[in-house]
PDB file of C-alpha atoms in Angstrom:
ATOM      1  CA  MET A 259     -16.979 -13.923   9.395  1.00  0.00           C
ATOM      2  CA  LYS A 260     -12.896 -15.637   8.870  1.00  0.00           C
ATOM      3  CA  ILE A 261     -13.700 -16.218   4.865  1.00  0.00           C
ATOM      4  CA  ASN A 262     -11.857 -19.238   3.105  1.00  0.00           C
ATOM      5  CA  LYS A 263      -9.354 -19.192   0.624  1.00  0.00           C
ATOM      6  CA  ASN A 264      -9.713 -21.677  -2.665  1.00  0.00           C
ATOM      7  CA  ARG A 265      -6.591 -23.596  -3.742  1.00  0.00           C
ATOM      8  CA  TYR A 266      -5.820 -20.863  -5.705  1.00  0.00           C
ATOM      9  CA  GLU A 267      -5.899 -18.296  -3.605  1.00  0.00           C
ATOM     10  CA  ILE A 268      -3.295 -20.546  -0.804  1.00  0.00           C
ATOM     11  CA  LEU A 269      -1.009 -20.811  -4.114  1.00  0.00           C
ATOM     12  CA  LEU A 270      -0.814 -16.399  -4.458  1.00  0.00           C
ATOM     13  CA  GLN A 271      -0.353 -16.184  -1.171  1.00  0.00           C
ATOM     14  CA  VAL A 272       2.554 -18.775  -1.081  1.00  0.00           C
ATOM     15  CA  ALA A 273       3.953 -16.763  -4.299  1.00  0.00           C
ATOM     16  CA  ALA A 274       4.123 -13.571  -2.656  1.00  0.00           C
ATOM     17  CA  CYS A 275       5.543 -14.366   0.630  1.00  0.00           C
ATOM     18  CA  GLY A 276       8.295 -16.973  -0.257  1.00  0.00           C
ATOM     19  CA  ASN A 277       7.402 -19.386   2.598  1.00  0.00           C
ATOM     20  CA  ILE A 278       4.780 -21.655   3.239  1.00  0.00           C
ATOM     21  CA  SER A 279       4.631 -20.671   7.468  1.00  0.00           C
ATOM     22  CA  GLN A 280       4.717 -17.459   6.498  1.00  0.00           C
ATOM     23  CA  ALA A 281       1.536 -17.495   4.222  1.00  0.00           C
ATOM     24  CA  ALA A 282      -0.083 -20.147   6.269  1.00  0.00           C
ATOM     25  CA  PHE A 283       0.168 -17.265   9.105  1.00  0.00           C
ATOM     26  CA  ARG A 284      -1.481 -14.625   7.323  1.00  0.00           C
ATOM     27  CA  LEU A 285      -4.120 -17.647   5.817  1.00  0.00           C
ATOM     28  CA  ASN A 286      -4.942 -18.308   9.713  1.00  0.00           C
ATOM     29  CA  TYR A 287      -3.836 -21.877   8.314  1.00  0.00           C
ATOM     30  CA  THR A 288      -1.710 -24.288   9.857  1.00  0.00           C
ATOM     31  CA  GLN A 289       1.614 -24.934   7.690  1.00  0.00           C
ATOM     32  CA  SER A 290       0.806 -28.651   6.963  1.00  0.00           C
ATOM     33  CA  GLY A 291      -2.397 -27.900   5.739  1.00  0.00           C
ATOM     34  CA  VAL A 292      -0.955 -25.517   3.133  1.00  0.00           C
ATOM     35  CA  SER A 293       1.851 -27.683   2.466  1.00  0.00           C
ATOM     36  CA  HIS A 294      -0.969 -29.987   1.592  1.00  0.00           C
ATOM     37  CA  VAL A 295      -2.416 -27.891  -0.645  1.00  0.00           C
ATOM     38  CA  ILE A 296       0.534 -27.322  -2.936  1.00  0.00           C
ATOM     39  CA  ALA A 297       1.115 -30.404  -3.149  1.00  0.00           C
ATOM     40  CA  GLY A 298      -2.262 -31.491  -4.308  1.00  0.00           C
ATOM     41  CA  LEU A 299      -2.040 -29.104  -6.625  1.00  0.00           C
ATOM     42  CA  GLU A 300       1.493 -30.561  -7.826  1.00  0.00           C
ATOM     43  CA  LYS A 301       0.053 -33.614  -8.352  1.00  0.00           C
ATOM     44  CA  GLU A 302      -3.150 -33.147 -10.074  1.00  0.00           C
ATOM     45  CA  LEU A 303      -1.848 -30.596 -12.566  1.00  0.00           C
ATOM     46  CA  ASN A 304       1.252 -32.377 -12.852  1.00  0.00           C
ATOM     47  CA  ILE A 305       3.284 -29.633 -12.631  1.00  0.00           C
ATOM     48  CA  GLN A 306       6.074 -28.268  -9.949  1.00  0.00           C
ATOM     49  CA  PHE A 307       4.903 -24.819  -8.336  1.00  0.00           C
ATOM     50  CA  PHE A 308       7.953 -24.346  -5.807  1.00  0.00           C
ATOM     51  CA  ILE A 309      11.328 -25.901  -4.844  1.00  0.00           C
ATOM     52  CA  ARG A 310      12.305 -26.133  -1.355  1.00  0.00           C
ATOM     53  CA  GLY A 311      15.213 -24.021   0.714  1.00  0.00           C
ATOM     54  CA  LYS A 312      16.306 -23.461   3.793  1.00  0.00           C
ATOM     55  CA  ASN A 313      15.098 -20.475   3.574  1.00  0.00           C
ATOM     56  CA  GLY A 314      11.069 -20.466   2.160  1.00  0.00           C
ATOM     57  CA  VAL A 315      10.421 -21.443  -1.106  1.00  0.00           C
ATOM     58  CA  ARG A 316      10.810 -20.406  -5.165  1.00  0.00           C
ATOM     59  CA  LEU A 317       8.866 -20.584  -7.948  1.00  0.00           C
ATOM     60  CA  THR A 318       9.645 -22.649 -11.182  1.00  0.00           C
ATOM     61  CA  ASP A 319      10.285 -21.262 -14.244  1.00  0.00           C
ATOM     62  CA  LYS A 320       6.543 -23.044 -14.760  1.00  0.00           C
ATOM     63  CA  GLY A 321       5.260 -21.324 -11.899  1.00  0.00           C
ATOM     64  CA  LYS A 322       6.129 -18.546 -12.915  1.00  0.00           C
ATOM     65  CA  ARG A 323       4.184 -19.301 -16.386  1.00  0.00           C
ATOM     66  CA  LEU A 324       1.263 -19.957 -15.292  1.00  0.00           C
ATOM     67  CA  LEU A 325       1.308 -17.394 -12.197  1.00  0.00           C
ATOM     68  CA  PRO A 326      -0.975 -14.383 -14.330  1.00  0.00           C
ATOM     69  CA  TYR A 327      -3.988 -17.019 -15.082  1.00  0.00           C
ATOM     70  CA  ILE A 328      -3.922 -18.516 -11.811  1.00  0.00           C
ATOM     71  CA  GLN A 329      -4.279 -14.706 -10.405  1.00  0.00           C
ATOM     72  CA  ASP A 330      -6.965 -14.265 -13.555  1.00  0.00           C
ATOM     73  CA  LEU A 331      -8.746 -17.238 -12.913  1.00  0.00           C
ATOM     74  CA  VAL A 332      -8.923 -15.942  -8.466  1.00  0.00           C
ATOM     75  CA  ASN A 333      -9.453 -12.217  -9.938  1.00  0.00           C
ATOM     76  CA  GLN A 334     -13.303 -13.978 -12.134  1.00  0.00           C
ATOM     77  CA  GLU A 335     -13.300 -15.845  -9.806  1.00  0.00           C
ATOM     78  CA  ASN A 336     -14.052 -13.018  -6.668  1.00  0.00           C
ATOM     79  CA  ASN A 337     -15.662 -11.287  -9.907  1.00  0.00           C
ATOM     80  CA  LEU A 338     -18.776 -13.920 -10.180  1.00  0.00           C
ATOM     81  CA  GLN A 339     -19.750 -14.112  -6.375  1.00  0.00           C
ATOM     82  CA  HIS A 340     -19.422 -10.513  -5.705  1.00  0.00           C
ATOM     83  CA  ALA A 341     -22.291 -10.333  -8.496  1.00  0.00           C
ATOM     84  CA  VAL A 342     -24.292 -12.894  -6.996  1.00  0.00           C
ATOM     85  CA  TYR A 343     -23.588 -10.953  -3.793  1.00  0.00           C
ATOM     86  CA  GLU A 344     -25.065  -8.314  -5.190  1.00  0.00           C
ATOM     87  CA  MET A 345     -27.972  -9.299  -6.729  1.00  0.00           C
ATOM     88  CA  ASN A 346     -29.149 -11.009  -3.628  1.00  0.00           C
ATOM     89  CA  ASN A 347     -28.512  -7.583  -1.858  1.00  0.00           C
ATOM     90  CA  SER A 348     -25.916  -8.628  -0.078  1.00  0.00           C
ATOM     91  CA  LEU A 349     -22.515  -8.035   0.711  1.00  0.00           C
ATOM     92  CA  LYS A 350     -19.637 -10.436   1.230  1.00  0.00           C
ATOM     93  CA  GLY A 351     -15.584 -11.416  -0.446  1.00  0.00           C
ATOM     94  CA  VAL A 352     -12.107 -10.291   0.081  1.00  0.00           C
ATOM     95  CA  LEU A 353     -11.415  -6.672  -0.334  1.00  0.00           C
ATOM     96  CA  ARG A 354      -7.496  -6.478  -1.152  1.00  0.00           C
ATOM     97  CA  ILE A 355      -5.647  -2.665  -0.556  1.00  0.00           C
ATOM     98  CA  GLY A 356      -2.742  -1.631  -1.648  1.00  0.00           C
ATOM     99  CA  SER A 357      -0.911   0.768   1.405  1.00  0.00           C
ATOM    100  CA  PHE A 358       1.590   2.508   1.895  1.00  0.00           C
ATOM    101  CA  SER A 359       2.447   3.486   5.796  1.00  0.00           C
ATOM    102  CA  SER A 360       1.412   7.022   5.919  1.00  0.00           C
ATOM    103  CA  ALA A 361      -1.694   6.339   4.325  1.00  0.00           C
ATOM    104  CA  SER A 362      -2.114   3.078   6.334  1.00  0.00           C
ATOM    105  CA  ALA A 363      -1.645   4.954   9.368  1.00  0.00           C
ATOM    106  CA  PHE A 364      -4.288   7.966   8.074  1.00  0.00           C
ATOM    107  CA  TRP A 365      -7.168   5.855   6.291  1.00  0.00           C
ATOM    108  CA  LEU A 366      -6.756   1.990   7.238  1.00  0.00           C
ATOM    109  CA  PRO A 367      -8.039   1.480  11.043  1.00  0.00           C
ATOM    110  CA  GLU A 368     -11.823   4.145  10.370  1.00  0.00           C
ATOM    111  CA  ILE A 369     -11.777   2.255   6.916  1.00  0.00           C
ATOM    112  CA  ILE A 370     -11.491  -1.149   8.041  1.00  0.00           C
ATOM    113  CA  LYS A 371     -13.943   0.005  10.725  1.00  0.00           C
ATOM    114  CA  TYR A 372     -16.316   0.791   8.888  1.00  0.00           C
ATOM    115  CA  PHE A 373     -16.209  -3.095   6.710  1.00  0.00           C
ATOM    116  CA  GLN A 374     -17.168  -4.376   9.997  1.00  0.00           C
ATOM    117  CA  GLU A 375     -19.907  -2.314  11.391  1.00  0.00           C
ATOM    118  CA  ARG A 376     -21.258  -2.434   7.911  1.00  0.00           C
ATOM    119  CA  TYR A 377     -20.816  -5.583   6.188  1.00  0.00           C
ATOM    120  CA  PRO A 378     -19.363  -8.338   8.529  1.00  0.00           C
ATOM    121  CA  GLU A 379     -18.709 -10.445   6.004  1.00  0.00           C
ATOM    122  CA  VAL A 380     -15.962  -8.634   4.267  1.00  0.00           C
ATOM    123  CA  GLU A 381     -13.028  -9.147   4.913  1.00  0.00           C
ATOM    124  CA  ILE A 382     -10.077  -6.776   3.869  1.00  0.00           C
ATOM    125  CA  GLU A 383      -7.249  -8.042   3.163  1.00  0.00           C
ATOM    126  CA  ILE A 384      -3.658  -4.335   3.211  1.00  0.00           C
ATOM    127  CA  LEU A 385      -1.113  -5.204   1.851  1.00  0.00           C
ATOM    128  CA  ASP A 386       2.093  -2.676   3.107  1.00  0.00           C
ATOM    129  CA  GLY A 387       4.467  -1.332   0.632  1.00  0.00           C
ATOM    130  CA  ASN A 388       6.040   1.358  -1.706  1.00  0.00           C
ATOM    131  CA  TYR A 389       4.456   3.307  -4.577  1.00  0.00           C
ATOM    132  CA  THR A 390       6.576   1.260  -7.104  1.00  0.00           C
ATOM    133  CA  GLU A 391       5.096  -2.324  -4.993  1.00  0.00           C
ATOM    134  CA  ILE A 392       1.641  -1.131  -4.750  1.00  0.00           C
ATOM    135  CA  ILE A 393       1.914  -0.240  -8.753  1.00  0.00           C
ATOM    136  CA  GLU A 394       3.191  -3.871  -9.587  1.00  0.00           C
ATOM    137  CA  TRP A 395       0.397  -5.377  -7.811  1.00  0.00           C
ATOM    138  CA  ILE A 396      -2.630  -3.584  -8.995  1.00  0.00           C
ATOM    139  CA  ASN A 397      -0.510  -4.168 -12.709  1.00  0.00           C
ATOM    140  CA  LYS A 398      -0.619  -8.282 -11.916  1.00  0.00           C
ATOM    141  CA  GLY A 399      -4.256  -8.258  -9.877  1.00  0.00           C
ATOM    142  CA  GLN A 400      -2.702  -9.222  -6.629  1.00  0.00           C
ATOM    143  CA  VAL A 401      -4.937  -5.960  -5.219  1.00  0.00           C
ATOM    144  CA  ASP A 402      -8.046  -4.649  -6.408  1.00  0.00           C
ATOM    145  CA  CYS A 403      -6.899  -1.174  -5.813  1.00  0.00           C
ATOM    146  CA  GLY A 404      -4.041   1.096  -3.955  1.00  0.00           C
ATOM    147  CA  PHE A 405      -3.481   3.968  -2.384  1.00  0.00           C
ATOM    148  CA  LEU A 406      -0.567   6.129  -4.731  1.00  0.00           C
ATOM    149  CA  SER A 407       0.439   9.697  -5.868  1.00  0.00           C
ATOM    150  CA  ALA A 408      -1.325  11.308  -8.592  1.00  0.00           C
ATOM    151  CA  LEU A 409       2.797  11.536 -10.064  1.00  0.00           C
ATOM    152  CA  VAL A 410       3.202   7.619 -10.327  1.00  0.00           C
ATOM    153  CA  ALA A 411      -0.213   6.597 -10.784  1.00  0.00           C
ATOM    154  CA  GLY A 412       0.256   6.728 -14.898  1.00  0.00           C
ATOM    155  CA  ASP A 413      -1.887   4.487 -16.842  1.00  0.00           C
ATOM    156  CA  LEU A 414      -3.800   3.387 -13.490  1.00  0.00           C
ATOM    157  CA  GLN A 415      -6.972   4.471 -13.194  1.00  0.00           C
ATOM    158  CA  PHE A 416      -6.902   7.305 -10.808  1.00  0.00           C
ATOM    159  CA  TYR A 417      -9.310   9.133  -7.853  1.00  0.00           C
ATOM    160  CA  PRO A 418      -8.211  12.335  -6.380  1.00  0.00           C
ATOM    161  CA  LEU A 419      -8.535  11.954  -2.202  1.00  0.00           C
ATOM    162  CA  LYS A 420      -6.466  14.472  -0.618  1.00  0.00           C
ATOM    163  CA  GLU A 421      -3.816  16.977  -1.092  1.00  0.00           C
ATOM    164  CA  ASP A 422      -1.184  16.828   0.843  1.00  0.00           C
ATOM    165  CA  PRO A 423       0.652  19.954   2.533  1.00  0.00           C
ATOM    166  CA  ILE A 424       5.041  19.428   2.220  1.00  0.00           C
ATOM    167  CA  TYR A 425       6.885  21.047   4.618  1.00  0.00           C
ATOM    168  CA  ALA A 426      10.678  21.380   5.562  1.00  0.00           C
ATOM    169  CA  VAL A 427      10.987  19.493   8.508  1.00  0.00           C
ATOM    170  CA  VAL A 428      12.998  21.150  11.903  1.00  0.00           C
ATOM    171  CA  ALA A 429      14.327  20.870  15.215  1.00  0.00           C
ATOM    172  CA  LYS A 430      12.941  23.027  17.168  1.00  0.00           C
ATOM    173  CA  GLU A 431      16.097  24.785  17.991  1.00  0.00           C
ATOM    174  CA  HIS A 432      17.270  25.043  14.390  1.00  0.00           C
ATOM    175  CA  PRO A 433      17.237  28.509  12.676  1.00  0.00           C
ATOM    176  CA  LEU A 434      14.168  28.062  10.487  1.00  0.00           C
ATOM    177  CA  ALA A 435      11.329  26.795  13.815  1.00  0.00           C
ATOM    178  CA  GLY A 436       8.558  29.151  13.875  1.00  0.00           C
ATOM    179  CA  ALA A 437       9.094  30.722  10.558  1.00  0.00           C
ATOM    180  CA  ARG A 438       5.683  31.306   8.741  1.00  0.00           C
ATOM    181  CA  GLU A 439       7.741  29.730   5.740  1.00  0.00           C
ATOM    182  CA  VAL A 440      10.413  29.194   3.699  1.00  0.00           C
ATOM    183  CA  GLU A 441      11.769  28.714   0.267  1.00  0.00           C
ATOM    184  CA  LEU A 442      12.615  25.599  -0.127  1.00  0.00           C
ATOM    185  CA  ALA A 443      16.072  26.850  -1.451  1.00  0.00           C
ATOM    186  CA  GLN A 444      16.832  28.750   1.865  1.00  0.00           C
ATOM    187  CA  ALA A 445      15.601  25.153   3.618  1.00  0.00           C
ATOM    188  CA  LEU A 446      17.859  23.060   1.373  1.00  0.00           C
ATOM    189  CA  ALA A 447      21.036  25.123   2.846  1.00  0.00           C
ATOM    190  CA  TYR A 448      21.478  22.974   5.498  1.00  0.00           C
ATOM    191  CA  PRO A 449      22.061  19.349   5.652  1.00  0.00           C
ATOM    192  CA  LEU A 450      19.272  17.066   4.300  1.00  0.00           C
ATOM    193  CA  ILE A 451      18.344  14.196   5.707  1.00  0.00           C
ATOM    194  CA  SER A 452      16.124  12.069   2.597  1.00  0.00           C
ATOM    195  CA  GLU A 453      13.987   9.131   2.214  1.00  0.00           C
ATOM    196  CA  THR A 454      16.316   6.296   0.471  1.00  0.00           C
ATOM    197  CA  PRO A 455      15.814   6.963  -3.376  1.00  0.00           C
ATOM    198  CA  GLY A 456      12.665   5.566  -4.384  1.00  0.00           C
ATOM    199  CA  CYS A 457      10.808   5.541  -1.492  1.00  0.00           C
ATOM    200  CA  ASP A 458       9.158   8.542  -2.284  1.00  0.00           C
ATOM    201  CA  SER A 459       9.237  10.188  -5.589  1.00  0.00           C
ATOM    202  CA  ASP A 460       6.869  12.993  -4.815  1.00  0.00           C
ATOM    203  CA  ILE A 461       9.526  14.811  -2.137  1.00  0.00           C
ATOM    204  CA  GLN A 462      12.543  13.438  -5.699  1.00  0.00           C
ATOM    205  CA  ALA A 463      10.717  15.355  -7.744  1.00  0.00           C
ATOM    206  CA  LEU A 464      10.820  18.236  -6.342  1.00  0.00           C
ATOM    207  CA  LEU A 465      13.918  18.309  -5.089  1.00  0.00           C
ATOM    208  CA  SER A 466      14.816  17.998  -8.785  1.00  0.00           C
ATOM    209  CA  GLN A 467      12.674  20.421  -9.801  1.00  0.00           C
ATOM    210  CA  SER A 468      13.681  23.022  -7.446  1.00  0.00           C
ATOM    211  CA  GLY A 469      17.365  22.962  -9.931  1.00  0.00           C
ATOM    212  CA  ILE A 470      18.698  22.704  -6.408  1.00  0.00           C
ATOM    213  CA  SER A 471      21.314  19.943  -5.249  1.00  0.00           C
ATOM    214  CA  PRO A 472      20.825  18.818  -1.232  1.00  0.00           C
ATOM    215  CA  ASN A 473      23.606  17.955   0.756  1.00  0.00           C
ATOM    216  CA  ILE A 474      22.558  15.001   1.977  1.00  0.00           C
ATOM    217  CA  CYS A 475      24.164  14.012   5.024  1.00  0.00           C
ATOM    218  CA  TYR A 476      21.503  11.105   6.041  1.00  0.00           C
ATOM    219  CA  SER A 477      18.964   8.571   3.571  1.00  0.00           C
ATOM    220  CA  PHE A 478      17.322   6.109   5.616  1.00  0.00           C
ATOM    221  CA  ARG A 479      13.737   4.691   4.366  1.00  0.00           C
ATOM    222  CA  ASP A 480      12.074   4.475   7.494  1.00  0.00           C
ATOM    223  CA  ASP A 481       9.702   8.217   8.340  1.00  0.00           C
ATOM    224  CA  ALA A 482      10.907   7.380  12.090  1.00  0.00           C
ATOM    225  CA  ILE A 483      15.076   7.178  11.808  1.00  0.00           C
ATOM    226  CA  ILE A 484      14.261  10.300  10.142  1.00  0.00           C
ATOM    227  CA  PHE A 485      12.321  12.109  12.452  1.00  0.00           C
ATOM    228  CA  ALA A 486      15.279  10.885  15.235  1.00  0.00           C
ATOM    229  CA  PHE A 487      17.676  12.338  13.439  1.00  0.00           C
ATOM    230  CA  VAL A 488      16.418  15.384  12.599  1.00  0.00           C
ATOM    231  CA  GLU A 489      14.793  15.905  16.666  1.00  0.00           C
ATOM    232  CA  ALA A 490      18.678  15.453  17.522  1.00  0.00           C
ATOM    233  CA  ASN A 491      19.345  18.499  14.751  1.00  0.00           C
ATOM    234  CA  LEU A 492      21.682  16.535  12.530  1.00  0.00           C
ATOM    235  CA  GLY A 493      19.881  18.099   9.431  1.00  0.00           C
ATOM    236  CA  ILE A 494      16.498  18.533   8.077  1.00  0.00           C
ATOM    237  CA  THR A 495      14.352  16.877   5.900  1.00  0.00           C
ATOM    238  CA  ILE A 496      11.405  17.882   3.863  1.00  0.00           C
ATOM    239  CA  SER A 497       8.189  15.512   4.518  1.00  0.00           C
ATOM    240  CA  GLN A 498       3.953  15.454   3.902  1.00  0.00           C
ATOM    241  CA  GLU A 499       1.196  16.356   6.187  1.00  0.00           C
ATOM    242  CA  LEU A 500       0.523  12.876   6.100  1.00  0.00           C
ATOM    243  CA  VAL A 501       3.526  11.646   7.469  1.00  0.00           C
ATOM    244  CA  LEU A 502       3.656  14.229  10.103  1.00  0.00           C
ATOM    245  CA  ASN A 503       0.601  13.187  11.707  1.00  0.00           C
ATOM    246  CA  ALA A 504       0.908   8.996  10.926  1.00  0.00           C
ATOM    247  CA  PHE A 505       3.936   9.679  13.683  1.00  0.00           C
ATOM    248  CA  ASN A 506       2.420  12.676  15.483  1.00  0.00           C
ATOM    249  CA  ALA A 507       5.489  15.229  14.836  1.00  0.00           C
ATOM    250  CA  PHE A 508       3.638  18.470  15.105  1.00  0.00           C
ATOM    251  CA  GLY A 509       3.890  19.638  18.645  1.00  0.00           C
ATOM    252  CA  SER A 510       6.628  17.326  19.424  1.00  0.00           C
ATOM    253  CA  LYS A 511       9.960  17.974  19.934  1.00  0.00           C
ATOM    254  CA  LEU A 512       9.688  18.522  15.465  1.00  0.00           C
ATOM    255  CA  CYS A 513       8.871  21.924  13.610  1.00  0.00           C
ATOM    256  CA  ALA A 514       6.781  21.819  10.464  1.00  0.00           C
ATOM    257  CA  VAL A 515       7.944  25.159   8.462  1.00  0.00           C
ATOM    258  CA  PRO A 516       5.688  25.169   4.523  1.00  0.00           C
ATOM    259  CA  LEU A 517       6.961  25.959   2.061  1.00  0.00           C
ATOM    260  CA  ALA A 518       6.465  28.390  -0.307  1.00  0.00           C
ATOM    261  CA  GLY A 519       4.223  28.511  -3.486  1.00  0.00           C
ATOM    262  CA  ALA A 520       2.662  25.326  -0.335  1.00  0.00           C
ATOM    263  CA  PRO A 521       4.226  22.756  -2.501  1.00  0.00           C
ATOM    264  CA  LYS A 522       1.471  19.345  -1.980  1.00  0.00           C
ATOM    265  CA  ARG A 523       1.288  15.850  -2.914  1.00  0.00           C
ATOM    266  CA  VAL A 524      -2.216  14.320  -4.617  1.00  0.00           C
ATOM    267  CA  ILE A 525      -3.073  10.582  -3.022  1.00  0.00           C
ATOM    268  CA  GLY A 526      -5.795   9.003  -4.570  1.00  0.00           C
ATOM    269  CA  LEU A 527      -7.336   5.829  -4.994  1.00  0.00           C
ATOM    270  CA  ALA A 528      -5.519   3.981  -8.289  1.00  0.00           C
ATOM    271  CA  ARG A 529      -6.876   1.012 -10.201  1.00  0.00           C
ATOM    272  CA  LYS A 530      -6.702  -1.059 -13.704  1.00  0.00           C
ATOM    273  CA  ALA A 531      -9.329  -0.044 -16.326  1.00  0.00           C
ATOM    274  CA  THR A 532     -10.243  -3.396 -16.418  1.00  0.00           C
ATOM    275  CA  MET A 533     -10.818  -3.909 -12.784  1.00  0.00           C
ATOM    276  CA  ASN A 534     -14.374  -5.079 -12.221  1.00  0.00           C
ATOM    277  CA  SER A 535     -15.550  -5.381  -8.761  1.00  0.00           C
ATOM    278  CA  LEU A 536     -17.933  -4.586  -6.688  1.00  0.00           C
ATOM    279  CA  LEU A 537     -15.764  -4.248  -3.176  1.00  0.00           C
ATOM    280  CA  CYS A 538     -14.279  -2.615  -4.894  1.00  0.00           C
ATOM    281  CA  ASP A 539     -16.912   0.084  -6.082  1.00  0.00           C
ATOM    282  CA  VAL A 540     -18.365   0.236  -2.806  1.00  0.00           C
ATOM    283  CA  PHE A 541     -15.036   0.996  -0.920  1.00  0.00           C
ATOM    284  CA  LEU A 542     -14.810   3.422  -3.678  1.00  0.00           C
ATOM    285  CA  GLU A 543     -18.051   5.260  -3.410  1.00  0.00           C
ATOM    286  CA  TYR A 544     -17.248   5.446   0.054  1.00  0.00           C
ATOM    287  CA  MET A 545     -13.579   7.070   0.481  1.00  0.00           C
ATOM    288  CA  GLN A 546     -14.850   9.317  -2.304  1.00  0.00           C
ATOM    289  CA  LYS A 547     -17.894  10.364   0.405  1.00  0.00           C
ATOM    290  CA  ARG A 548     -15.474  10.707   3.165  1.00  0.00           C
ATOM    291  CA  ARG A 549     -13.337  13.043   1.725  1.00  0.00           C
ATOM    292  CA  ASP A 550     -16.498  14.781   0.827  1.00  0.00           C
TER     293      ASP A 550
END
């Protein structure tokens, strides 16, 4: 069942996308339908929310000032719906989750299947981004919760779910391939292919704590590109088990060597302390039971 969106949810989606066509696609609406809703709201409130351009739309200054209030309004309506459905012993509504790519690949297909089978009237929306974007979405109320590393969760409520070991990843023909473990300093003696700064705070923190200045030969946002360069034996990389599993890197042309001291990142679910959502509570309970 597709949940009908109210007008303010549509406005928020347009603001998030910066493009009416893209928002319409995500909402399963027509472009003209979304444009009609926005025009109706602007006329009713006597506020121009967006400036239209060739490449999309952007919020006006007044639109930016009103957006947090609109987000709060939508969140409160969702909370009301959740409370009513709880009293009626049913579960229905929209659960919005912020996630990064490897967590999405590892958890979300099974999660969505579970909710579709048990709660067919629950719709799950997924926003894919990096840690910084997910934190921003949680703080602004654009998502109910999000997968994050404990390292970056800050003041958010954080519920640990998985310890994710960190490896040195090399080509099969690399001198370190097949080693039982390797010291980080030994691995970093070779050229490093890293993620673009800001994409992986855990690896950046590990490198910073080591006090070693690695010889970074290439830097990419995309893990698939990093692994392709490592397969070609153009350098090594440092990565997590979750990422390696997401890209089926174990048993491929790559060799994952455990780092001495077994460093790990802790992945979990984060949300604002003030977030009051039955769906989020049910989701968290499911994830914690799944971990056990």
